[in-house]
Amino acid sequence: MVHKVAGPEIERLISLLAKLPGLGPRSARRAALHLIKKRESLLEPLAASMSETAQKIEICSNCGNVDVLEPCAICRDERRDHTMIVVVEEVGDLWALERAKVTKARYHVLGGVLSPLDGITPQDLNLNQLIERARTNSVCEVLLALNATIEGQSTSHYIMEQLAPCNVKISQLAHGVPVGGELDYLDEGTLAAAVKARKEM
Amino acid sequence: MVHKVAGPEIERLISLLAKLPGLGPRSARRAALHLIKKRESLLEPLAASMSETAQKIEICSNCGNVDVLEPCAICRDERRDHTMIVVVEEVGDLWALERAKVTKARYHVLGGVLSPLDGITPQDLNLNQLIERARTNSVCEVLLALNATIEGQSTSHYIMEQLAPCNVKISQLAHGVPVGGELDYLDEGTLAAAVKARKEM
């Protein structure tokens, strides 16, 4: 229990800021002071931006992405590849792939991974919609771009089984040495995968 | 230049969040996603709290504290000690002293420290009001609780000179070994101060 020293309005702001990932009680207090100091240049625009986002944001009914458009801008974009669906766990993973500009395909956001210990079952994920999308004629390949964690990999296997009746190629991201990575710092699993999947030069 | 992947509304939210102390571009993106996921429990309340704070917050004309009341709750509180003023650099320092519950005195927030290199002169600080307050009959002591930095200490000396004509005792925080501190980790300046100000047991 932290001793309250500012007024209730400021304390409420601090306690809400402390719920953001990456901010603890101490840094939330610093952030609140910073906001109060920069009332016109930061506090007011941020309040307006949050309120606008809260009003306008939609979850895309096709792929699970978040956007102010429904369907989202990626699903609407006719220039994107109709033949491949890239399956990711969270919207943040979609953003990471978009930043890297590595694919022109469309996405499918699962909204998590299977985790029996946390009670997350296939019903909790955006899976039925994926199977429906994979059944459409234009789709030839589903790339499972889930995290290389135990949950991510077992979810990949589950999805692979579910997609078996659909007439699509199923792929997953390659494992190996990260570009710029030093062998000395890599775990045995990564090194084993990199050796196994070695390429002739 | 970061590649924009979300819509302009979300990108704007991310770039505003990235201006908070403690959040960089990557953690701002994570924070934005977290807010979008928790629209009802976090995004909407935080937007409302920020907008309320932006509308209601005032800088106390007496002491420079921030509060929704003017004068602030501390200056209004008749139970507080009228005889001492504790001078601090920033509102965060006032909060730290209030959390520690070490004084029932009132405060005076300078809003910074003298720093010729950064162009911060006495005119930029809340100093005239301090001298006026120190002249009132009820005030007997001014405690300079500035940070133990070069700027903090030289500002303390400047304030001491300015307050010389007022009939008040001027004090500063004691230097020494922090409670729970290990000698091995302390700098020479702190150790020298602790030895010089040693106390008989």
mmCIF file of C-alpha atoms in Angstrom:
data_model
loop_
_atom_site.group_PDB
_atom_site.id
_atom_site.type_symbol
_atom_site.label_atom_id
_atom_site.label_comp_id
_atom_site.label_asym_id
_atom_site.label_seq_id
_atom_site.Cartn_x
_atom_site.Cartn_y
_atom_site.Cartn_z
ATOM 1 C CA MET A 1 0.000 0.000 0.000
ATOM 2 C CA VAL A 2 1.556 3.234 -1.177
ATOM 3 C CA HIS A 3 0.956 6.345 0.938
ATOM 4 C CA LYS A 4 -1.165 8.838 -1.011
ATOM 5 C CA VAL A 5 0.381 12.284 -1.181
ATOM 6 C CA ALA A 6 -1.207 14.017 -4.172
ATOM 7 C CA GLY A 7 -4.915 14.743 -4.562
ATOM 8 C CA PRO A 8 -7.327 11.916 -5.486
ATOM 9 C CA GLU A 9 -7.441 12.953 -9.191
ATOM 10 C CA ILE A 10 -3.647 12.769 -9.531
ATOM 11 C CA GLU A 11 -3.467 9.559 -7.484
ATOM 12 C CA ARG A 12 -6.041 7.997 -9.810
ATOM 13 C CA LEU A 13 -3.987 9.055 -12.839
ATOM 14 C CA ILE A 14 -0.859 7.535 -11.252
ATOM 15 C CA SER A 15 -2.583 4.247 -10.429
ATOM 16 C CA LEU A 16 -3.941 3.929 -13.985
ATOM 17 C CA LEU A 17 -0.549 4.753 -15.527
ATOM 18 C CA ALA A 18 1.027 2.093 -13.303
ATOM 19 C CA LYS A 19 -1.082 -0.527 -15.100
ATOM 20 C CA LEU A 20 0.774 0.093 -18.363
ATOM 21 C CA PRO A 21 3.397 -2.535 -19.198
ATOM 22 C CA GLY A 22 6.857 -1.157 -18.459
ATOM 23 C CA LEU A 23 5.684 1.345 -15.825
ATOM 24 C CA GLY A 24 5.810 0.567 -12.110
ATOM 25 C CA PRO A 25 4.435 2.721 -9.273
ATOM 26 C CA ARG A 26 7.551 4.908 -9.190
ATOM 27 C CA SER A 27 7.822 5.499 -12.935
ATOM 28 C CA ALA A 28 4.038 6.050 -13.117
ATOM 29 C CA ARG A 29 4.488 8.888 -10.647
ATOM 30 C CA ARG A 30 7.283 10.371 -12.759
ATOM 31 C CA ALA A 31 5.121 9.996 -15.869
ATOM 32 C CA ALA A 32 2.184 11.738 -14.157
ATOM 33 C CA LEU A 33 4.387 14.672 -13.125
ATOM 34 C CA HIS A 34 5.790 14.875 -16.643
ATOM 35 C CA LEU A 35 2.248 14.934 -18.042
ATOM 36 C CA ILE A 36 1.178 17.674 -15.616
ATOM 37 C CA LYS A 37 4.238 19.748 -16.512
ATOM 38 C CA LYS A 38 3.524 19.359 -20.221
ATOM 39 C CA ARG A 39 -0.200 19.868 -19.973
ATOM 40 C CA GLU A 40 -0.690 21.509 -23.352
ATOM 41 C CA SER A 41 1.945 19.696 -25.364
ATOM 42 C CA LEU A 42 1.397 16.182 -24.001
ATOM 43 C CA LEU A 43 -1.382 15.645 -21.436
ATOM 44 C CA GLU A 44 -4.201 17.171 -23.495
ATOM 45 C CA PRO A 45 -3.176 15.597 -26.849
ATOM 46 C CA LEU A 46 -2.679 12.197 -25.194
ATOM 47 C CA ALA A 47 -6.089 12.358 -23.484
ATOM 48 C CA ALA A 48 -7.687 13.260 -26.818
ATOM 49 C CA SER A 49 -5.789 10.542 -28.698
ATOM 50 C CA MET A 50 -6.792 7.892 -26.158
ATOM 51 C CA SER A 51 -10.404 8.921 -26.208
ATOM 52 C CA GLU A 52 -10.409 8.917 -30.035
ATOM 53 C CA THR A 53 -8.766 5.478 -30.111
ATOM 54 C CA ALA A 54 -11.261 4.126 -27.568
ATOM 55 C CA GLN A 55 -14.142 5.355 -29.713
ATOM 56 C CA LYS A 56 -12.885 4.385 -33.141
ATOM 57 C CA ILE A 57 -10.866 1.210 -32.762
ATOM 58 C CA GLU A 58 -12.386 -1.983 -34.109
ATOM 59 C CA ILE A 59 -11.251 -5.591 -34.142
ATOM 60 C CA CYS A 60 -11.237 -6.790 -37.753
ATOM 61 C CA SER A 61 -13.912 -9.473 -38.146
ATOM 62 C CA ASN A 62 -11.857 -11.113 -40.872
ATOM 63 C CA CYS A 63 -8.348 -11.355 -39.392
ATOM 64 C CA GLY A 64 -8.473 -10.104 -35.760
ATOM 65 C CA ASN A 65 -6.189 -7.096 -36.390
ATOM 66 C CA VAL A 66 -7.051 -3.800 -34.656
ATOM 67 C CA ASP A 67 -7.767 -0.764 -36.783
ATOM 68 C CA VAL A 68 -10.184 2.136 -37.132
ATOM 69 C CA LEU A 69 -11.509 0.450 -40.273
ATOM 70 C CA GLU A 70 -13.618 -2.722 -40.348
ATOM 71 C CA PRO A 71 -12.414 -4.829 -42.127
ATOM 72 C CA CYS A 72 -8.914 -3.536 -41.377
ATOM 73 C CA ALA A 73 -6.721 -1.658 -43.875
ATOM 74 C CA ILE A 74 -4.649 -4.795 -44.595
ATOM 75 C CA CYS A 75 -7.708 -6.963 -45.368
ATOM 76 C CA ARG A 76 -9.107 -4.149 -47.559
ATOM 77 C CA ASP A 77 -5.894 -3.682 -49.508
ATOM 78 C CA GLU A 78 -6.486 -5.358 -52.885
ATOM 79 C CA ARG A 79 -2.762 -5.217 -53.738
ATOM 80 C CA ARG A 80 -1.963 -7.729 -51.002
ATOM 81 C CA ASP A 81 -1.359 -11.393 -51.732
ATOM 82 C CA HIS A 82 -4.650 -13.354 -51.523
ATOM 83 C CA THR A 83 -2.957 -16.736 -51.671
ATOM 84 C CA MET A 84 -1.209 -16.796 -48.290
ATOM 85 C CA ILE A 85 -2.349 -16.247 -44.684
ATOM 86 C CA VAL A 86 0.277 -15.527 -42.027
ATOM 87 C CA VAL A 87 -0.965 -16.706 -38.606
ATOM 88 C CA VAL A 88 0.352 -14.758 -35.597
ATOM 89 C CA GLU A 89 -0.363 -14.845 -31.873
ATOM 90 C CA GLU A 90 -0.929 -11.149 -31.222
ATOM 91 C CA VAL A 91 -1.359 -7.857 -33.065
ATOM 92 C CA GLY A 92 2.147 -6.880 -31.893
ATOM 93 C CA ASP A 93 3.560 -9.787 -33.938
ATOM 94 C CA LEU A 94 1.647 -8.572 -36.999
ATOM 95 C CA TRP A 95 3.158 -5.117 -36.480
ATOM 96 C CA ALA A 96 6.655 -6.629 -36.171
ATOM 97 C CA LEU A 97 6.256 -8.463 -39.506
ATOM 98 C CA GLU A 98 4.807 -5.344 -41.168
ATOM 99 C CA ARG A 99 7.723 -3.249 -39.902
ATOM 100 C CA ALA A 100 10.143 -5.788 -41.352
ATOM 101 C CA LYS A 101 8.209 -5.604 -44.665
ATOM 102 C CA VAL A 102 8.834 -9.296 -45.245
ATOM 103 C CA THR A 103 5.475 -10.352 -46.602
ATOM 104 C CA LYS A 104 2.665 -8.934 -48.718
ATOM 105 C CA ALA A 105 0.310 -11.661 -47.486
ATOM 106 C CA ARG A 106 -2.673 -11.097 -45.202
ATOM 107 C CA TYR A 107 -2.665 -12.040 -41.551
ATOM 108 C CA HIS A 108 -4.695 -13.930 -39.023
ATOM 109 C CA VAL A 109 -4.396 -12.932 -35.362
ATOM 110 C CA LEU A 110 -5.160 -15.807 -32.977
ATOM 111 C CA GLY A 111 -5.347 -13.628 -29.878
ATOM 112 C CA GLY A 112 -3.124 -15.978 -27.857
ATOM 113 C CA VAL A 113 -1.833 -19.535 -27.763
ATOM 114 C CA LEU A 114 -3.187 -22.770 -26.333
ATOM 115 C CA SER A 115 -2.193 -23.102 -22.701
ATOM 116 C CA PRO A 116 -4.001 -25.800 -20.708
ATOM 117 C CA LEU A 117 -2.374 -24.574 -17.484
ATOM 118 C CA ASP A 118 -3.871 -21.100 -17.961
ATOM 119 C CA GLY A 119 -7.160 -22.609 -19.125
ATOM 120 C CA ILE A 120 -6.787 -21.333 -22.701
ATOM 121 C CA THR A 121 -8.504 -23.810 -25.008
ATOM 122 C CA PRO A 122 -9.119 -23.738 -28.792
ATOM 123 C CA GLN A 123 -12.490 -22.045 -28.107
ATOM 124 C CA ASP A 124 -10.672 -19.035 -26.660
ATOM 125 C CA LEU A 125 -8.695 -18.460 -29.855
ATOM 126 C CA ASN A 126 -9.800 -16.978 -33.180
ATOM 127 C CA LEU A 127 -9.529 -20.423 -34.842
ATOM 128 C CA ASN A 128 -12.860 -21.167 -36.553
ATOM 129 C CA GLN A 129 -12.530 -18.035 -38.647
ATOM 130 C CA LEU A 130 -9.026 -19.169 -39.713
ATOM 131 C CA ILE A 131 -10.323 -22.557 -40.867
ATOM 132 C CA GLU A 132 -13.108 -20.839 -42.789
ATOM 133 C CA ARG A 133 -10.609 -18.502 -44.453
ATOM 134 C CA ALA A 134 -8.253 -21.395 -45.297
ATOM 135 C CA ARG A 135 -11.130 -23.138 -47.079
ATOM 136 C CA THR A 136 -11.634 -20.321 -49.597
ATOM 137 C CA ASN A 137 -10.334 -21.185 -53.033
ATOM 138 C CA SER A 138 -7.830 -18.365 -53.367
ATOM 139 C CA VAL A 139 -5.783 -19.436 -50.303
ATOM 140 C CA CYS A 140 -2.895 -21.811 -51.132
ATOM 141 C CA GLU A 141 -0.632 -21.503 -48.094
ATOM 142 C CA VAL A 142 -0.916 -20.874 -44.355
ATOM 143 C CA LEU A 143 2.329 -19.739 -42.690
ATOM 144 C CA LEU A 144 2.284 -20.396 -38.937
ATOM 145 C CA ALA A 145 4.383 -17.502 -37.597
ATOM 146 C CA LEU A 146 3.868 -18.228 -33.903
ATOM 147 C CA ASN A 147 6.490 -17.614 -31.264
ATOM 148 C CA ALA A 148 9.146 -20.314 -30.904
ATOM 149 C CA THR A 149 7.947 -21.127 -27.385
ATOM 150 C CA ILE A 150 6.529 -24.451 -26.202
ATOM 151 C CA GLU A 151 2.981 -23.018 -26.256
ATOM 152 C CA GLY A 152 3.529 -21.440 -29.674
ATOM 153 C CA GLN A 153 4.846 -24.674 -31.148
ATOM 154 C CA SER A 154 2.126 -26.884 -29.670
ATOM 155 C CA THR A 155 -0.487 -24.413 -30.928
ATOM 156 C CA SER A 156 1.126 -24.660 -34.376
ATOM 157 C CA HIS A 157 0.747 -28.421 -34.286
ATOM 158 C CA TYR A 158 -2.866 -28.180 -33.205
ATOM 159 C CA ILE A 159 -3.642 -25.744 -36.045
ATOM 160 C CA MET A 160 -1.828 -28.022 -38.519
ATOM 161 C CA GLU A 161 -4.165 -30.880 -37.541
ATOM 162 C CA GLN A 162 -7.215 -28.672 -37.832
ATOM 163 C CA LEU A 163 -6.174 -27.444 -41.276
ATOM 164 C CA ALA A 164 -5.366 -30.933 -42.592
ATOM 165 C CA PRO A 165 -8.770 -31.349 -44.338
ATOM 166 C CA CYS A 166 -8.376 -27.988 -46.089
ATOM 167 C CA ASN A 167 -6.468 -28.137 -49.317
ATOM 168 C CA VAL A 168 -3.611 -25.794 -48.292
ATOM 169 C CA LYS A 169 0.129 -25.967 -47.836
ATOM 170 C CA ILE A 170 1.118 -25.347 -44.206
ATOM 171 C CA SER A 171 4.514 -23.852 -43.374
ATOM 172 C CA GLN A 172 6.285 -22.434 -40.360
ATOM 173 C CA LEU A 173 9.089 -19.903 -39.833
ATOM 174 C CA ALA A 174 12.639 -21.292 -40.144
ATOM 175 C CA HIS A 175 14.637 -21.808 -36.959
ATOM 176 C CA GLY A 176 18.295 -20.849 -36.933
ATOM 177 C CA VAL A 177 20.935 -18.328 -35.927
ATOM 178 C CA PRO A 178 19.422 -14.806 -35.765
ATOM 179 C CA VAL A 179 21.053 -12.446 -38.274
ATOM 180 C CA GLY A 180 23.837 -10.640 -36.385
ATOM 181 C CA GLY A 181 23.690 -13.254 -33.614
ATOM 182 C CA GLU A 182 26.795 -14.660 -31.952
ATOM 183 C CA LEU A 183 26.971 -18.446 -31.540
ATOM 184 C CA ASP A 184 28.432 -18.071 -28.072
ATOM 185 C CA TYR A 185 25.181 -16.528 -26.798
ATOM 186 C CA LEU A 186 22.750 -18.938 -28.441
ATOM 187 C CA ASP A 187 21.032 -21.812 -26.679
ATOM 188 C CA GLU A 188 21.542 -25.435 -27.639
ATOM 189 C CA GLY A 189 18.109 -25.780 -29.220
ATOM 190 C CA THR A 190 18.775 -22.943 -31.658
ATOM 191 C CA LEU A 191 22.235 -24.272 -32.519
ATOM 192 C CA ALA A 192 20.880 -27.793 -33.081
ATOM 193 C CA ALA A 193 18.134 -26.425 -35.355
ATOM 194 C CA ALA A 194 20.670 -24.324 -37.279
ATOM 195 C CA VAL A 195 22.962 -27.318 -37.852
ATOM 196 C CA LYS A 196 20.090 -29.579 -38.834
ATOM 197 C CA ALA A 197 18.755 -27.055 -41.339
ATOM 198 C CA ARG A 198 22.223 -26.155 -42.688
ATOM 199 C CA LYS A 199 22.418 -24.964 -46.283
ATOM 200 C CA GLU A 200 24.988 -25.683 -48.954
ATOM 201 C CA MET A 201 26.858 -22.516 -49.975
ATOM 202 C CA MET B 1 12.353 7.065 -38.693
ATOM 203 C CA VAL B 2 10.192 4.165 -37.621
ATOM 204 C CA HIS B 3 8.108 2.466 -40.301
ATOM 205 C CA LYS B 4 4.417 3.081 -39.635
ATOM 206 C CA VAL B 5 2.371 -0.116 -39.585
ATOM 207 C CA ALA B 6 -0.801 0.687 -37.660
ATOM 208 C CA GLY B 7 -3.359 3.297 -38.707
ATOM 209 C CA PRO B 8 -2.620 7.012 -38.138
ATOM 210 C CA GLU B 9 -4.761 7.152 -34.967
ATOM 211 C CA ILE B 10 -2.849 4.305 -33.323
ATOM 212 C CA GLU B 11 0.510 5.631 -34.577
ATOM 213 C CA ARG B 12 -0.314 8.987 -33.011
ATOM 214 C CA LEU B 13 -1.159 7.289 -29.712
ATOM 215 C CA ILE B 14 2.148 5.375 -29.855
ATOM 216 C CA SER B 15 4.217 8.478 -30.606
ATOM 217 C CA LEU B 16 2.569 10.388 -27.721
ATOM 218 C CA LEU B 17 3.079 7.474 -25.317
ATOM 219 C CA ALA B 18 6.752 7.344 -26.365
ATOM 220 C CA LYS B 19 7.185 10.866 -24.933
ATOM 221 C CA LEU B 20 6.507 9.616 -21.396
ATOM 222 C CA PRO B 21 9.632 9.171 -19.289
ATOM 223 C CA GLY B 22 10.516 5.481 -19.040
ATOM 224 C CA LEU B 23 8.817 4.501 -22.325
ATOM 225 C CA GLY B 24 10.761 4.194 -25.586
ATOM 226 C CA PRO B 25 9.304 3.529 -29.064
ATOM 227 C CA ARG B 26 9.130 -0.225 -28.467
ATOM 228 C CA SER B 27 7.543 -0.093 -25.017
ATOM 229 C CA ALA B 28 5.162 2.647 -26.223
ATOM 230 C CA ARG B 29 3.937 0.212 -28.879
ATOM 231 C CA ARG B 30 3.437 -2.493 -26.243
ATOM 232 C CA ALA B 31 1.629 0.005 -24.021
ATOM 233 C CA ALA B 32 -0.672 1.054 -26.893
ATOM 234 C CA LEU B 33 -1.567 -2.579 -27.640
ATOM 235 C CA HIS B 34 -2.213 -3.200 -23.958
ATOM 236 C CA LEU B 35 -4.506 -0.146 -23.851
ATOM 237 C CA ILE B 36 -6.399 -1.300 -26.945
ATOM 238 C CA LYS B 37 -6.828 -4.772 -25.448
ATOM 239 C CA LYS B 38 -8.128 -3.318 -22.185
ATOM 240 C CA ARG B 39 -10.315 -0.682 -23.758
ATOM 241 C CA GLU B 40 -13.001 -0.617 -21.086
ATOM 242 C CA SER B 41 -10.904 -1.326 -18.019
ATOM 243 C CA LEU B 42 -7.909 0.884 -18.848
ATOM 244 C CA LEU B 43 -8.007 2.947 -22.063
ATOM 245 C CA GLU B 44 -11.310 4.702 -21.377
ATOM 246 C CA PRO B 45 -10.685 5.365 -17.655
ATOM 247 C CA LEU B 46 -7.157 6.627 -18.413
ATOM 248 C CA ALA B 47 -8.409 8.958 -21.167
ATOM 249 C CA ALA B 48 -11.049 10.319 -18.775
ATOM 250 C CA SER B 49 -8.566 10.687 -15.921
ATOM 251 C CA MET B 50 -6.079 12.556 -18.140
ATOM 252 C CA SER B 51 -8.724 14.861 -19.479
ATOM 253 C CA GLU B 52 -10.020 15.553 -15.944
ATOM 254 C CA THR B 53 -6.480 16.227 -14.712
ATOM 255 C CA ALA B 54 -5.785 18.532 -17.651
ATOM 256 C CA GLN B 55 -8.924 20.532 -16.862
ATOM 257 C CA LYS B 56 -8.682 20.688 -13.090
ATOM 258 C CA ILE B 57 -5.019 20.820 -12.180
ATOM 259 C CA GLU B 58 -3.654 24.125 -10.868
ATOM 260 C CA ILE B 59 -0.227 25.302 -9.799
ATOM 261 C CA CYS B 60 -0.490 26.629 -6.249
ATOM 262 C CA SER B 61 0.181 30.388 -6.322
ATOM 263 C CA ASN B 62 1.586 30.185 -2.806
ATOM 264 C CA CYS B 63 4.034 27.254 -2.956
ATOM 265 C CA GLY B 64 4.197 25.986 -6.568
ATOM 266 C CA ASN B 65 2.740 22.540 -5.753
ATOM 267 C CA VAL B 66 0.277 21.010 -8.227
ATOM 268 C CA ASP B 67 -3.242 20.219 -7.047
ATOM 269 C CA VAL B 68 -6.877 20.549 -8.068
ATOM 270 C CA LEU B 69 -7.264 23.128 -5.300
ATOM 271 C CA GLU B 70 -5.813 26.637 -5.380
ATOM 272 C CA PRO B 71 -4.123 27.199 -2.969
ATOM 273 C CA CYS B 72 -3.137 23.547 -2.691
ATOM 274 C CA ALA B 73 -4.375 21.165 0.016
ATOM 275 C CA ILE B 74 -1.096 21.460 1.948
ATOM 276 C CA CYS B 75 -1.156 25.284 2.007
ATOM 277 C CA ARG B 76 -4.830 25.186 3.064
ATOM 278 C CA ASP B 77 -4.252 22.710 5.875
ATOM 279 C CA GLU B 78 -4.365 24.750 9.093
ATOM 280 C CA ARG B 79 -2.898 21.868 11.100
ATOM 281 C CA ARG B 80 0.439 22.167 9.295
ATOM 282 C CA ASP B 81 3.400 23.940 10.843
ATOM 283 C CA HIS B 82 3.384 27.642 9.894
ATOM 284 C CA THR B 83 6.877 28.286 11.192
ATOM 285 C CA MET B 84 8.938 26.329 8.678
ATOM 286 C CA ILE B 85 9.140 26.266 4.854
ATOM 287 C CA VAL B 86 10.789 23.269 3.168
ATOM 288 C CA VAL B 87 12.248 24.325 -0.203
ATOM 289 C CA VAL B 88 12.384 21.606 -2.891
ATOM 290 C CA GLU B 89 13.354 21.559 -6.556
ATOM 291 C CA GLU B 90 10.343 19.766 -8.015
ATOM 292 C CA VAL B 91 6.882 18.531 -7.056
ATOM 293 C CA GLY B 92 8.267 14.963 -7.124
ATOM 294 C CA ASP B 93 10.600 15.871 -4.244
ATOM 295 C CA LEU B 94 7.635 17.251 -2.288
ATOM 296 C CA TRP B 95 5.811 13.946 -2.870
ATOM 297 C CA ALA B 96 8.876 11.995 -1.693
ATOM 298 C CA LEU B 97 9.008 13.971 1.580
ATOM 299 C CA GLU B 98 5.236 13.638 2.064
ATOM 300 C CA ARG B 99 5.448 9.870 1.509
ATOM 301 C CA ALA B 100 8.197 9.675 4.118
ATOM 302 C CA LYS B 101 5.953 11.713 6.498
ATOM 303 C CA VAL B 102 9.033 13.454 7.912
ATOM 304 C CA THR B 103 7.718 16.980 8.213
ATOM 305 C CA LYS B 104 4.472 18.783 8.967
ATOM 306 C CA ALA B 105 5.886 22.003 7.514
ATOM 307 C CA ARG B 106 4.701 23.640 4.306
ATOM 308 C CA TYR B 107 6.705 23.519 1.101
ATOM 309 C CA HIS B 108 8.030 25.778 -1.583
ATOM 310 C CA VAL B 109 8.634 24.282 -5.033
ATOM 311 C CA LEU B 110 11.348 26.143 -6.970
ATOM 312 C CA GLY B 111 10.568 24.454 -10.289
ATOM 313 C CA GLY B 112 14.224 23.678 -10.992
ATOM 314 C CA VAL B 113 17.748 24.688 -10.006
ATOM 315 C CA LEU B 114 20.123 27.384 -11.211
ATOM 316 C CA SER B 115 22.100 26.110 -14.160
ATOM 317 C CA PRO B 116 24.023 28.754 -16.147
ATOM 318 C CA LEU B 117 24.942 26.167 -18.803
ATOM 319 C CA ASP B 118 21.254 25.443 -19.473
ATOM 320 C CA GLY B 119 20.413 29.140 -19.264
ATOM 321 C CA ILE B 120 18.386 28.751 -16.056
ATOM 322 C CA THR B 121 18.733 31.975 -14.053
ATOM 323 C CA PRO B 122 17.092 33.106 -10.779
ATOM 324 C CA GLN B 123 14.284 34.702 -12.855
ATOM 325 C CA ASP B 124 13.277 31.224 -14.107
ATOM 326 C CA LEU B 125 12.725 29.908 -10.583
ATOM 327 C CA ASN B 126 9.884 30.518 -8.149
ATOM 328 C CA LEU B 127 12.202 32.593 -5.909
ATOM 329 C CA ASN B 128 10.557 35.970 -5.333
ATOM 330 C CA GLN B 129 7.532 34.292 -3.843
ATOM 331 C CA LEU B 130 9.811 32.339 -1.474
ATOM 332 C CA ILE B 131 11.477 35.539 -0.236
ATOM 333 C CA GLU B 132 8.069 37.100 0.297
ATOM 334 C CA ARG B 133 6.886 34.066 2.259
ATOM 335 C CA ALA B 134 10.091 33.994 4.339
ATOM 336 C CA ARG B 135 9.430 37.646 5.345
ATOM 337 C CA THR B 136 6.093 36.887 7.002
ATOM 338 C CA ASN B 137 6.267 36.962 10.775
ATOM 339 C CA SER B 138 5.158 33.411 11.411
ATOM 340 C CA VAL B 139 8.071 31.833 9.478
ATOM 341 C CA CYS B 140 11.116 31.069 11.645
ATOM 342 C CA GLU B 141 13.045 28.546 9.536
ATOM 343 C CA VAL B 142 13.644 27.733 5.865
ATOM 344 C CA LEU B 143 14.948 24.190 5.223
ATOM 345 C CA LEU B 144 16.703 23.925 1.858
ATOM 346 C CA ALA B 145 15.900 20.336 0.809
ATOM 347 C CA LEU B 146 17.490 20.517 -2.629
ATOM 348 C CA ASN B 147 19.208 17.584 -4.301
ATOM 349 C CA ALA B 148 22.812 16.964 -3.248
ATOM 350 C CA THR B 149 24.048 17.766 -6.762
ATOM 351 C CA ILE B 150 26.383 20.609 -7.742
ATOM 352 C CA GLU B 151 23.441 22.604 -9.153
ATOM 353 C CA GLY B 152 21.306 21.859 -6.102
ATOM 354 C CA GLN B 153 24.023 22.947 -3.707
ATOM 355 C CA SER B 154 24.924 26.123 -5.595
ATOM 356 C CA THR B 155 21.226 27.000 -5.760
ATOM 357 C CA SER B 156 21.058 26.474 -1.978
ATOM 358 C CA HIS B 157 23.909 28.925 -1.518
ATOM 359 C CA TYR B 158 22.265 31.469 -3.786
ATOM 360 C CA ILE B 159 18.974 31.202 -1.868
ATOM 361 C CA MET B 160 20.867 31.521 1.438
ATOM 362 C CA GLU B 161 22.309 34.849 0.258
ATOM 363 C CA GLN B 162 18.905 36.059 -0.894
ATOM 364 C CA LEU B 163 17.294 35.139 2.412
ATOM 365 C CA ALA B 164 20.040 36.740 4.521
ATOM 366 C CA PRO B 165 18.065 40.001 5.057
ATOM 367 C CA CYS B 166 14.977 38.062 6.221
ATOM 368 C CA ASN B 167 14.979 37.219 9.880
ATOM 369 C CA VAL B 168 14.878 33.418 9.488
ATOM 370 C CA LYS B 169 17.048 30.463 10.372
ATOM 371 C CA ILE B 170 18.280 28.657 7.233
ATOM 372 C CA SER B 171 19.073 24.940 7.341
ATOM 373 C CA GLN B 172 19.849 22.163 4.885
ATOM 374 C CA LEU B 173 19.426 18.370 4.909
ATOM 375 C CA ALA B 174 22.190 16.411 6.656
ATOM 376 C CA HIS B 175 24.721 14.568 4.518
ATOM 377 C CA GLY B 176 25.814 11.094 5.572
ATOM 378 C CA VAL B 177 25.497 7.368 5.113
ATOM 379 C CA PRO B 178 21.994 6.476 3.808
ATOM 380 C CA VAL B 179 20.064 4.270 6.237
ATOM 381 C CA GLY B 180 20.712 0.679 5.134
ATOM 382 C CA GLY B 181 23.680 1.814 3.006
ATOM 383 C CA GLU B 182 26.939 -0.120 2.839
ATOM 384 C CA LEU B 183 30.153 1.873 3.199
ATOM 385 C CA ASP B 184 31.805 -0.120 0.430
ATOM 386 C CA TYR B 185 29.404 1.319 -2.134
ATOM 387 C CA LEU B 186 29.497 4.954 -1.033
ATOM 388 C CA ASP B 187 31.518 7.666 -2.732
ATOM 389 C CA GLU B 188 34.319 9.572 -0.999
ATOM 390 C CA GLY B 189 32.292 12.753 -0.678
ATOM 391 C CA THR B 190 29.544 11.006 1.281
ATOM 392 C CA LEU B 191 32.038 9.195 3.508
ATOM 393 C CA ALA B 192 33.937 12.433 4.182
ATOM 394 C CA ALA B 193 30.672 14.198 5.082
ATOM 395 C CA ALA B 194 29.633 11.309 7.347
ATOM 396 C CA VAL B 195 32.963 11.352 9.213
ATOM 397 C CA LYS B 196 32.966 15.136 9.533
ATOM 398 C CA ALA B 197 29.433 15.183 10.937
ATOM 399 C CA ARG B 198 29.999 12.153 13.189
ATOM 400 C CA LYS B 199 27.942 11.970 16.361
ATOM 401 C CA GLU B 200 28.878 10.877 19.849
ATOM 402 C CA MET B 201 26.996 7.738 20.884
#
